[in-house]
CSV table of C-alpha atoms and ligand atoms in Angstrom, one decimal:
chain,number,residue,atom,x,y,z
A,1,MET,CA,75.7,106.0,102.8
A,2,ARG,CA,77.5,104.5,105.7
A,3,PHE,CA,78.0,100.7,105.5
A,4,GLU,CA,76.2,98.6,108.1
A,5,ALA,CA,77.0,94.9,108.4
A,6,PHE,CA,74.0,92.6,108.3
A,7,SER,CA,72.3,91.8,111.5
A,8,SER,CA,71.4,88.1,111.9
A,9,SER,CA,67.7,88.7,111.3
A,10,GLU,CA,68.4,90.9,108.2
A,11,LEU,CA,70.7,88.3,106.7
A,12,ALA,CA,68.2,85.5,107.4
A,13,ALA,CA,65.4,87.4,105.8
A,14,TYR,CA,67.5,88.2,102.8
A,15,LEU,CA,68.5,84.6,102.3
A,16,ARG,CA,64.9,83.4,102.6
A,17,GLY,CA,64.1,85.6,99.6
A,18,ILE,CA,66.5,83.7,97.3
A,19,PRO,CA,64.8,80.5,96.1
A,20,ALA,CA,68.0,78.5,95.5
A,21,VAL,CA,69.3,79.3,99.0
A,22,HIS,CA,66.0,78.9,100.7
A,23,ALA,CA,65.7,75.4,99.2
A,24,ARG,CA,69.1,74.6,100.5
A,25,LEU,CA,68.5,75.8,104.0
A,26,GLY,CA,65.0,74.1,104.2
A,27,ASP,CA,61.8,75.5,105.5
A,28,ASP,CA,62.8,76.0,109.1
A,29,SER,CA,61.6,79.3,110.4
A,30,GLU,CA,64.8,79.8,112.3
A,31,LEU,CA,68.3,80.3,110.8
A,32,GLN,CA,71.4,80.5,112.9
A,33,VAL,CA,73.8,83.2,111.7
A,34,VAL,CA,77.4,83.4,113.0
A,35,GLU,CA,80.0,85.9,111.8
A,36,VAL,CA,83.2,84.0,111.5
A,37,GLY,CA,85.4,86.1,109.2
A,38,ASP,CA,89.0,86.1,110.4
A,39,GLY,CA,90.5,87.3,107.1
A,40,ASN,CA,91.7,90.8,106.4
A,41,LEU,CA,89.1,92.0,103.9
A,42,ASN,CA,85.6,90.8,104.2
A,43,TYR,CA,82.7,89.7,106.5
A,44,VAL,CA,82.0,86.0,106.4
A,45,TYR,CA,78.9,84.3,107.9
A,46,TYR,CA,78.0,80.7,108.5
A,47,VAL,CA,74.2,80.3,108.2
A,48,SER,CA,72.5,77.1,109.1
A,49,SER,CA,69.1,75.7,109.8
A,50,ALA,CA,68.4,75.5,113.5
A,51,ARG,CA,66.7,72.1,113.0
A,52,ASP,CA,69.2,70.6,110.7
A,53,PRO,CA,72.7,72.1,111.0
A,54,GLN,CA,73.8,70.1,107.9
A,55,ARG,CA,71.7,72.5,105.9
A,56,SER,CA,74.1,75.4,105.7
A,57,VAL,CA,75.7,78.0,103.5
A,58,VAL,CA,78.5,80.5,103.8
A,59,VAL,CA,77.8,84.2,103.0
A,60,LYS,CA,80.7,86.5,102.2
A,61,GLN,CA,80.2,90.2,101.9
A,62,ALA,CA,82.7,92.9,100.9
A,63,PRO,CA,82.4,96.1,102.9
A,64,PRO,CA,83.6,99.4,101.3
A,65,PHE,CA,86.9,99.2,103.2
A,66,LEU,CA,89.7,96.9,104.3
A,67,ARG,CA,88.3,95.1,107.3
A,68,LEU,CA,91.7,94.7,108.9
A,69,VAL,CA,92.1,98.5,109.1
A,70,GLY,CA,88.5,99.8,108.9
A,71,GLU,CA,87.0,102.8,107.1
A,72,GLY,CA,90.4,104.6,107.0
A,73,TRP,CA,91.4,102.2,104.2
A,74,PRO,CA,88.6,102.4,101.6
A,75,LEU,CA,88.3,99.7,99.0
A,76,PRO,CA,85.8,99.3,96.1
A,77,ARG,CA,83.1,96.8,96.9
A,78,GLU,CA,83.2,95.7,93.2
A,79,ARG,CA,86.2,93.5,94.2
A,80,MET,CA,83.5,90.9,95.1
A,81,GLU,CA,82.8,90.6,91.4
A,82,ARG,CA,86.4,89.6,90.7
A,83,GLU,CA,86.0,86.9,93.4
A,84,VAL,CA,82.7,85.6,92.0
A,85,ALA,CA,84.1,85.5,88.5
A,86,ALA,CA,87.3,83.7,89.6
A,87,LEU,CA,85.3,81.2,91.8
A,88,ARG,CA,83.1,80.3,88.8
A,89,ARG,CA,86.1,80.0,86.4
A,90,PHE,CA,88.2,78.0,88.8
A,91,GLY,CA,85.1,75.9,89.8
A,92,ALA,CA,84.5,75.0,86.1
A,93,LEU,CA,88.1,73.9,85.7
A,94,CYS,CA,88.4,72.1,89.0
A,95,PRO,CA,85.0,71.5,90.7
A,96,GLN,CA,86.5,69.0,93.2
A,97,HIS,CA,88.7,71.7,94.7
A,98,VAL,CA,86.5,74.9,94.6
A,99,PRO,CA,83.4,75.6,96.7
A,100,ARG,CA,80.2,75.9,94.7
A,101,VAL,CA,78.6,79.3,94.2
A,102,TYR,CA,74.8,79.2,95.0
A,103,HIS,CA,74.1,82.9,94.5
A,104,ALA,CA,75.9,86.2,93.9
A,105,ASP,CA,74.5,89.7,94.4
A,106,SER,CA,76.3,92.5,92.6
A,107,GLU,CA,74.3,95.2,94.4
A,108,LYS,CA,75.0,93.9,97.9
A,109,PHE,CA,78.5,92.7,96.9
A,110,LEU,CA,78.0,89.3,98.5
A,111,ILE,CA,78.2,85.7,97.6
A,112,VAL,CA,76.4,82.7,99.0
A,113,MET,CA,78.4,79.5,98.6
A,114,GLN,CA,79.0,75.9,99.8
A,115,ARG,CA,79.9,75.6,103.4
A,116,LEU,CA,82.9,73.3,104.0
A,117,ASP,CA,81.8,72.1,107.4
A,118,SER,CA,84.2,69.1,107.8
A,119,HIS,CA,87.2,71.1,106.6
A,120,ARG,CA,89.6,73.4,108.4
A,121,VAL,CA,91.7,76.3,107.3
A,122,LEU,CA,95.0,74.6,106.2
A,123,ARG,CA,97.2,77.1,108.1
A,124,GLN,CA,95.6,76.1,111.4
A,125,GLY,CA,95.8,72.4,110.4
A,126,LEU,CA,99.5,72.8,109.7
A,127,ILE,CA,100.1,74.6,113.1
A,128,ASP,CA,98.4,71.6,114.7
A,129,GLY,CA,100.8,69.2,112.9
A,130,ILE,CA,98.1,67.4,110.8
A,131,VAL,CA,99.4,65.2,108.0
A,132,TYR,CA,97.2,65.6,104.8
A,133,PRO,CA,97.9,62.6,102.6
A,134,HIS,CA,96.4,64.2,99.4
A,135,LEU,CA,97.4,67.8,99.9
A,136,ALA,CA,100.2,68.0,97.3
A,137,ASP,CA,98.2,66.0,94.8
A,138,HIS,CA,95.1,68.2,95.2
A,139,VAL,CA,96.9,71.6,95.2
A,140,SER,CA,99.0,70.6,92.2
A,141,THR,CA,95.9,69.6,90.3
A,142,PHE,CA,94.3,73.0,91.1
A,143,LEU,CA,97.4,74.8,90.1
A,144,ALA,CA,98.0,72.9,86.8
A,145,ARG,CA,94.4,73.1,85.7
A,146,THR,CA,93.8,76.8,86.5
A,147,LEU,CA,97.2,78.1,85.4
A,148,PHE,CA,97.2,76.2,82.1
A,149,HIS,CA,93.7,76.9,81.0
A,150,GLY,CA,93.9,80.7,81.5
A,151,SER,CA,97.0,81.0,79.4
A,152,ASP,CA,97.9,81.4,75.7
A,153,LEU,CA,99.0,77.8,75.9
A,154,TYR,CA,95.4,76.9,75.8
A,155,LEU,CA,93.2,79.9,74.9
A,156,ALA,CA,92.9,81.3,71.5
A,157,PRO,CA,94.9,84.6,71.3
A,158,ASP,CA,91.8,86.8,71.1
A,159,ALA,CA,90.0,85.0,74.0
A,160,LYS,CA,93.1,85.4,76.1
A,161,LYS,CA,93.4,89.1,75.4
A,162,ALA,CA,89.7,89.6,76.1
A,163,ALA,CA,90.2,87.8,79.4
A,164,VAL,CA,93.2,89.9,80.4
A,165,GLY,CA,91.3,93.1,79.8
A,166,GLY,CA,88.3,91.8,81.7
A,167,ASP,CA,90.1,90.8,84.9
A,168,ILE,CA,92.1,93.9,85.9
A,169,ASN,CA,91.8,94.0,89.7
A,170,THR,CA,93.5,97.4,90.2
A,171,GLU,CA,93.0,98.0,93.9
A,172,LEU,CA,93.8,94.5,95.1
A,173,CYS,CA,96.9,94.3,92.9
A,174,ARG,CA,97.9,97.6,94.4
A,175,ILE,CA,97.7,96.1,97.9
A,176,THR,CA,100.0,93.3,96.7
A,177,GLU,CA,102.4,95.6,94.9
A,178,ASP,CA,102.7,97.7,98.1
A,179,LEU,CA,102.6,95.0,100.8
A,180,VAL,CA,104.6,92.3,99.1
A,181,PHE,CA,107.0,94.0,96.9
A,182,THR,CA,107.6,97.5,98.2
A,183,PHE,CA,106.9,98.3,101.9
A,184,PRO,CA,108.8,95.4,103.4
A,185,PHE,CA,112.0,96.7,101.8
A,186,GLU,CA,111.5,100.3,103.0
A,187,ASP,CA,111.2,102.1,106.2
A,188,ASP,CA,107.4,102.1,105.9
A,189,PRO,CA,105.1,102.8,108.9
A,190,SER,CA,103.0,99.7,108.0
A,191,ASN,CA,105.8,97.4,108.8
A,192,VAL,CA,105.8,95.6,112.1
A,193,TYR,CA,109.0,94.1,113.4
A,194,SER,CA,109.0,91.5,116.2
A,195,PRO,CA,110.9,92.8,119.3
A,196,ALA,CA,114.0,90.6,119.2
A,197,LEU,CA,114.5,90.7,115.4
A,198,PRO,CA,118.0,92.1,115.0
A,199,ALA,CA,118.2,95.6,113.4
A,200,ALA,CA,120.8,94.3,111.0
A,201,ALA,CA,118.3,91.8,109.4
A,202,VAL,CA,115.9,94.7,108.8
A,203,GLU,CA,118.7,96.9,107.4
A,204,ARG,CA,119.7,94.1,105.0
A,205,LEU,CA,116.3,94.1,103.4
A,206,ARG,CA,116.6,97.7,102.7
A,207,THR,CA,120.2,97.8,101.5
A,208,HIS,CA,121.5,94.5,100.2
A,209,GLU,CA,121.8,95.1,96.5
A,210,PRO,CA,121.4,91.6,95.1
A,211,LEU,CA,118.2,91.2,97.1
A,212,ARG,CA,116.8,94.6,96.1
A,213,ARG,CA,117.5,93.9,92.4
A,214,ALA,CA,115.8,90.5,92.6
A,215,VAL,CA,112.7,91.9,94.4
A,216,GLY,CA,112.5,94.7,91.7
A,217,GLU,CA,112.5,92.0,89.0
A,218,MET,CA,109.7,90.1,90.8
A,219,LYS,CA,107.7,93.2,91.2
A,220,TRP,CA,108.1,94.0,87.5
A,221,ALA,CA,107.0,90.4,86.6
A,222,PHE,CA,104.0,90.7,88.9
A,223,MET,CA,102.9,94.0,87.3
A,224,ASN,CA,103.6,93.1,83.7
A,225,HIS,CA,103.5,89.3,83.0
A,226,ALA,CA,99.8,88.8,82.3
A,227,GLU,CA,100.3,85.0,81.7
A,228,THR,CA,97.1,83.5,83.2
A,229,LEU,CA,94.3,84.1,85.6
A,230,VAL,CA,96.0,83.6,88.9
A,231,HIS,CA,94.3,83.2,92.3
A,232,GLY,CA,96.5,86.0,93.6
A,233,ASP,CA,96.6,85.1,97.3
A,234,LEU,CA,97.2,81.3,97.5
A,235,HIS,CA,98.6,81.1,101.0
A,236,THR,CA,97.6,78.4,103.4
A,237,GLY,CA,94.8,80.5,104.8
A,238,SER,CA,93.1,80.4,101.4
A,239,ILE,CA,92.8,76.6,101.5
A,240,MET,CA,90.4,74.5,103.5
A,241,ALA,CA,91.2,70.8,103.9
A,242,ASN,CA,90.6,67.6,105.7
A,243,GLU,CA,92.4,64.3,105.2
A,244,ARG,CA,90.3,63.5,102.1
A,245,GLU,CA,89.5,66.7,100.4
A,246,THR,CA,91.1,70.1,99.6
A,247,TYR,CA,89.3,73.3,98.6
A,248,VAL,CA,90.8,76.6,97.4
A,249,ILE,CA,88.8,79.6,98.6
A,250,ASP,CA,89.1,83.4,98.6
A,251,PRO,CA,90.2,84.3,95.1
A,252,GLU,CA,89.4,88.0,95.6
A,253,PHE,CA,93.0,89.0,94.4
A,254,ALA,CA,92.6,87.1,91.1
A,255,PHE,CA,94.0,88.8,88.1
A,256,TYR,CA,96.0,88.1,84.9
A,257,GLY,CA,99.5,87.7,86.3
A,258,PRO,CA,102.5,85.5,86.4
A,259,MET,CA,101.9,81.8,87.0
A,260,GLY,CA,104.7,81.6,89.5
A,261,PHE,CA,102.9,84.0,91.8
A,262,ASP,CA,100.4,81.2,92.8
A,263,THR,CA,103.0,78.3,92.9
A,264,GLY,CA,105.3,80.6,94.9
A,265,ALA,CA,102.7,81.7,97.4
A,266,PHE,CA,101.8,78.1,98.3
A,267,ILE,CA,105.4,77.0,98.6
A,268,ALA,CA,106.3,80.1,100.7
A,269,ASN,CA,103.7,79.2,103.2
A,270,LEU,CA,104.8,75.6,103.5
A,271,LEU,CA,108.3,76.9,104.2
A,272,LEU,CA,107.0,79.4,106.8
A,273,ALA,CA,105.1,76.5,108.4
A,274,CYS,CA,108.2,74.3,108.3
A,275,TYR,CA,110.5,76.9,110.0
A,276,ALA,CA,107.9,77.7,112.7
A,277,ARG,CA,107.9,74.0,113.9
A,278,ASP,CA,110.8,74.9,116.2
A,279,TRP,CA,108.3,76.5,118.4
A,280,HIS,CA,105.1,74.6,117.9
A,281,ASP,CA,106.5,71.1,118.2
A,282,ARG,CA,108.7,71.9,121.1
A,283,VAL,CA,105.9,73.3,123.2
A,284,ALA,CA,103.9,70.1,122.3
A,285,GLY,CA,106.9,68.0,123.4
A,286,ARG,CA,107.5,66.6,119.9
A,287,ASP,CA,110.6,66.4,117.7
A,288,PRO,CA,110.2,69.2,115.1
A,289,ALA,CA,112.3,67.2,112.5
A,290,VAL,CA,109.5,64.8,111.7
A,291,TYR,CA,106.9,67.3,110.6
A,292,GLN,CA,109.5,69.5,109.1
A,293,ARG,CA,110.5,66.6,106.8
A,294,TRP,CA,106.9,66.1,105.8
A,295,LEU,CA,106.5,69.8,105.0
A,296,LEU,CA,109.7,69.8,102.8
A,297,GLU,CA,108.4,66.7,101.1
A,298,GLN,CA,105.2,68.6,100.3
A,299,VAL,CA,107.2,71.4,98.7
A,300,ALA,CA,108.9,68.9,96.4
A,301,GLN,CA,105.7,66.9,95.7
A,302,VAL,CA,103.5,69.9,94.9
A,303,TRP,CA,106.0,71.2,92.4
A,304,HIS,CA,106.6,67.8,90.8
A,305,GLY,CA,102.9,67.1,90.7
A,306,PHE,CA,102.2,70.5,89.2
A,307,ALA,CA,105.0,70.3,86.6
A,308,GLU,CA,103.9,66.9,85.5
A,309,LYS,CA,100.2,67.7,85.3
A,310,PHE,CA,100.8,71.1,83.6
A,311,ALA,CA,103.1,69.6,81.0
A,312,GLY,CA,100.6,66.7,80.6
A,313,LEU,CA,97.7,69.1,79.8
A,314,TRP,CA,99.9,71.0,77.5
A,315,ARG,CA,101.0,67.9,75.5
A,316,MET,CA,97.4,66.7,75.4
A,317,HIS,CA,96.3,70.0,74.0
A,318,GLU,CA,99.0,69.8,71.4
A,319,ARG,CA,98.0,66.3,70.4
A,320,GLU,CA,94.3,67.4,70.1
A,321,THR,CA,95.0,70.5,68.0
A,322,GLY,CA,98.0,69.1,66.2
A,323,ARG,CA,99.9,72.3,66.8
A,324,ALA,CA,102.6,73.2,69.2
A,325,TYR,CA,102.5,76.6,71.0
A,326,ILE,CA,105.6,77.7,69.3
A,327,GLY,CA,103.9,77.3,66.0
A,328,GLY,CA,105.1,74.0,64.5
A,329,PRO,CA,103.8,70.5,64.4
A,330,ALA,CA,103.1,69.2,67.9
A,331,ASP,CA,105.7,66.5,68.1
A,332,THR,CA,108.9,68.3,67.3
A,333,ARG,CA,111.9,68.2,69.6
A,334,ALA,CA,111.8,72.0,69.6
A,335,ALA,CA,108.4,71.9,71.3
A,336,GLU,CA,109.8,69.7,74.1
A,337,ALA,CA,112.9,72.0,74.4
A,338,PHE,CA,110.6,75.0,74.6
A,339,ARG,CA,108.5,73.3,77.3
A,340,GLU,CA,111.6,72.4,79.3
A,341,ASP,CA,112.8,76.1,79.2
A,342,PHE,CA,109.4,77.3,80.1
A,343,MET,CA,109.2,75.0,83.2
A,344,ARG,CA,112.7,76.1,84.3
A,345,ARG,CA,111.7,79.7,84.1
A,346,LEU,CA,108.5,79.0,85.9
A,347,LEU,CA,110.4,77.4,88.7
A,348,ALA,CA,112.7,80.4,89.0
A,349,ASP,CA,109.7,82.7,89.1
A,350,THR,CA,108.1,80.5,91.7
A,351,LEU,CA,111.2,80.8,94.0
A,352,GLY,CA,111.4,84.6,93.5
A,353,PHE,CA,107.8,85.1,94.4
A,354,ALA,CA,108.1,82.6,97.3
A,355,GLY,CA,111.0,84.7,98.7
A,356,CYS,CA,109.0,88.0,98.5
A,357,LYS,CA,106.0,86.3,100.1
A,358,MET,CA,108.0,85.0,103.0
A,359,ILE,CA,109.6,88.3,103.7
A,360,ARG,CA,106.3,90.2,103.7
A,361,ARG,CA,104.9,87.8,106.3
A,362,ILE,CA,107.9,88.4,108.6
A,363,VAL,CA,108.2,92.2,108.5
A,364,GLY,CA,105.0,93.5,106.8
A,365,MET,CA,101.6,94.4,108.2
A,366,ALA,CA,99.6,91.2,107.6
A,367,LYS,CA,101.3,88.4,109.5
A,368,VAL,CA,100.6,84.7,109.8
A,369,ALA,CA,99.6,82.8,112.9
A,370,GLU,CA,102.4,80.2,112.8
A,371,ILE,CA,104.9,83.1,113.4
A,372,THR,CA,102.8,85.4,115.6
A,373,GLY,CA,101.9,82.4,117.7
A,374,ILE,CA,105.5,81.9,118.8
A,375,LYS,CA,105.3,83.3,122.3
A,376,ASP,CA,109.0,83.4,123.1
A,377,GLU,CA,110.5,86.5,121.5
A,378,VAL,CA,114.0,85.0,121.0
A,379,VAL,CA,112.7,81.8,119.4
A,380,ARG,CA,110.4,83.9,117.2
A,381,ALA,CA,113.3,86.1,116.1
A,382,ARG,CA,115.4,83.0,115.3
A,383,VAL,CA,112.6,81.5,113.2
A,384,GLU,CA,112.1,84.8,111.5
A,385,MET,CA,115.9,85.1,110.8
A,386,ARG,CA,115.8,81.7,109.1
A,387,CYS,CA,112.8,82.6,107.0
A,388,LEU,CA,114.6,85.8,105.9
A,389,ARG,CA,117.8,84.0,105.1
A,390,LEU,CA,116.0,81.4,103.0
A,391,ALA,CA,113.8,83.9,101.3
A,392,GLU,CA,116.9,85.9,100.3
A,393,ALA,CA,118.6,82.8,98.9
A,394,LEU,CA,115.5,81.9,97.0
A,395,LEU,CA,115.3,85.3,95.4
A,396,VAL,CA,119.0,85.8,94.6
A,397,GLN,CA,119.7,82.2,93.5
A,398,ARG,CA,116.4,81.5,91.8
A,399,ARG,CA,117.9,80.9,88.4
A,400,GLU,CA,120.7,78.7,89.7
A,401,LEU,CA,118.4,76.5,91.8
A,402,ALA,CA,117.7,74.1,88.9
A,403,SER,CA,115.4,71.6,90.7
A,404,ILE,CA,112.9,71.6,93.5
A,405,GLY,CA,115.1,68.9,95.2
A,406,ALA,CA,117.8,71.6,95.3
A,407,VAL,CA,115.3,74.0,96.9
A,408,ALA,CA,114.3,71.5,99.6
A,409,ALA,CA,118.0,70.8,100.3
A,410,LEU,CA,118.7,74.5,100.7
A,411,ALA,CA,115.7,74.9,103.0
A,412,ALA,CA,117.0,71.9,105.1
A,413,GLN,CA,120.5,73.4,105.2
A,414,VAL,CA,119.3,76.8,106.4
A,415,LEU,CA,117.2,75.0,109.0
A,416,ALA,CA,120.4,73.3,110.3
A,417,GLU,CA,122.5,76.4,110.4
A,418,PRO,CA,123.0,78.3,113.7
A,419,VAL,CA,121.2,81.6,113.9
A,420,GLU,CA,121.9,84.5,116.4
A,421,ALA,CA,119.0,86.6,117.6
B,501,SR1,C1,95.9,94.6,103.7
B,501,SR1,S1,95.3,93.0,103.2
B,501,SR1,C2,96.6,92.0,103.7
B,501,SR1,C3,96.7,90.7,103.0
B,501,SR1,O1,95.5,90.0,103.2
B,501,SR1,C4,95.3,89.1,102.1
B,501,SR1,O2,95.2,87.8,102.5
B,501,SR1,C5,96.5,89.4,101.2
B,501,SR1,O3,97.6,88.5,101.4
B,501,SR1,C6,96.9,90.8,101.5
B,501,SR1,O4,98.2,91.1,101.1
B,502,MG,MG1,91.9,86.0,101.7
């Protein structure tokens, strides 16, 4: 049967029939329904009471195809179940940073959840140059709590294995495998190159051996390292924030994968936002250096916050159970050495994944507004060249970059270098 998106009256009638949602929206006979989805996959509606707009919910529904492309790219609607399960799991671990789920319908493949009406999509906030004083603290808390508690560092081995088996998200993982790790490095018809991007930069993505090897290693890690339940798409469009609060949304790509995929996604998007300032601040008559500095500080702060909180949860768990993950008493020097190596490897993974995520947003099919919003072709190509240069360095040097301070310094250095486009 052909999929038909809800009409406003159909959706209002449907919601009226769900007691928990009906109570939230009040007894008003009239509900206002607005479709606001600007993502690539789903339909999203704001529904509010006409009498009291504060009474509102968000409805998200998965059509049987990729919305960005249409019916020509079918996708199983069961993906919504992955999203619901991840929202519930992440919400239990981090209620202050995850929207509440009011209702989920596994036949209509939809979810009704908390409306974040005083928050904006972070990507847009960053384009507008907003300073979020708690962003790094909040995102690092979300990362530490979700990545730690889904892993063998916390779960019993049988619970972890059951969770891995239950959270395979085949089709959405396939999108990532293709769009992040494969197509950007090939002559694929889905790629979209901006007009002034030099052909040599594109050619380098396809032929530069150290880069190709590093990308191959990251793809392998993505496909095989089932470390924890990751969000799977933690870019700045998957975060809603204001100056006080931060919420992580849209975990439809959640699966058991490598921890660094989430940390890397967030850092990649801060770096894209940073390099795009050369356009956004100049058109606004501002010095880009100020906000660029703030964005690079966020890169360092989110990693430091994450590493500290993650290690803190780990140590606390060891104290509580009296056992270290490596099998000995919790307070041995070996346990600390193991932890240090673990965090170093996690930083290297983070950088490798960040590099892949940056490259896909420059040459792949699903782009980001801070780059596509650059109206001058030459400025855009210069920004893109810088992103590609930094991404390559992150991938190839990921094991040598021993601290996040070194990463921020490298990002600042690439920013200062001349670039020809
Ligand atoms: C074809 S879907 C494109 C992208 O949108 C999502 O946000 C993911 O990043 C995916 O790769
Ligand atoms: Mg999304």
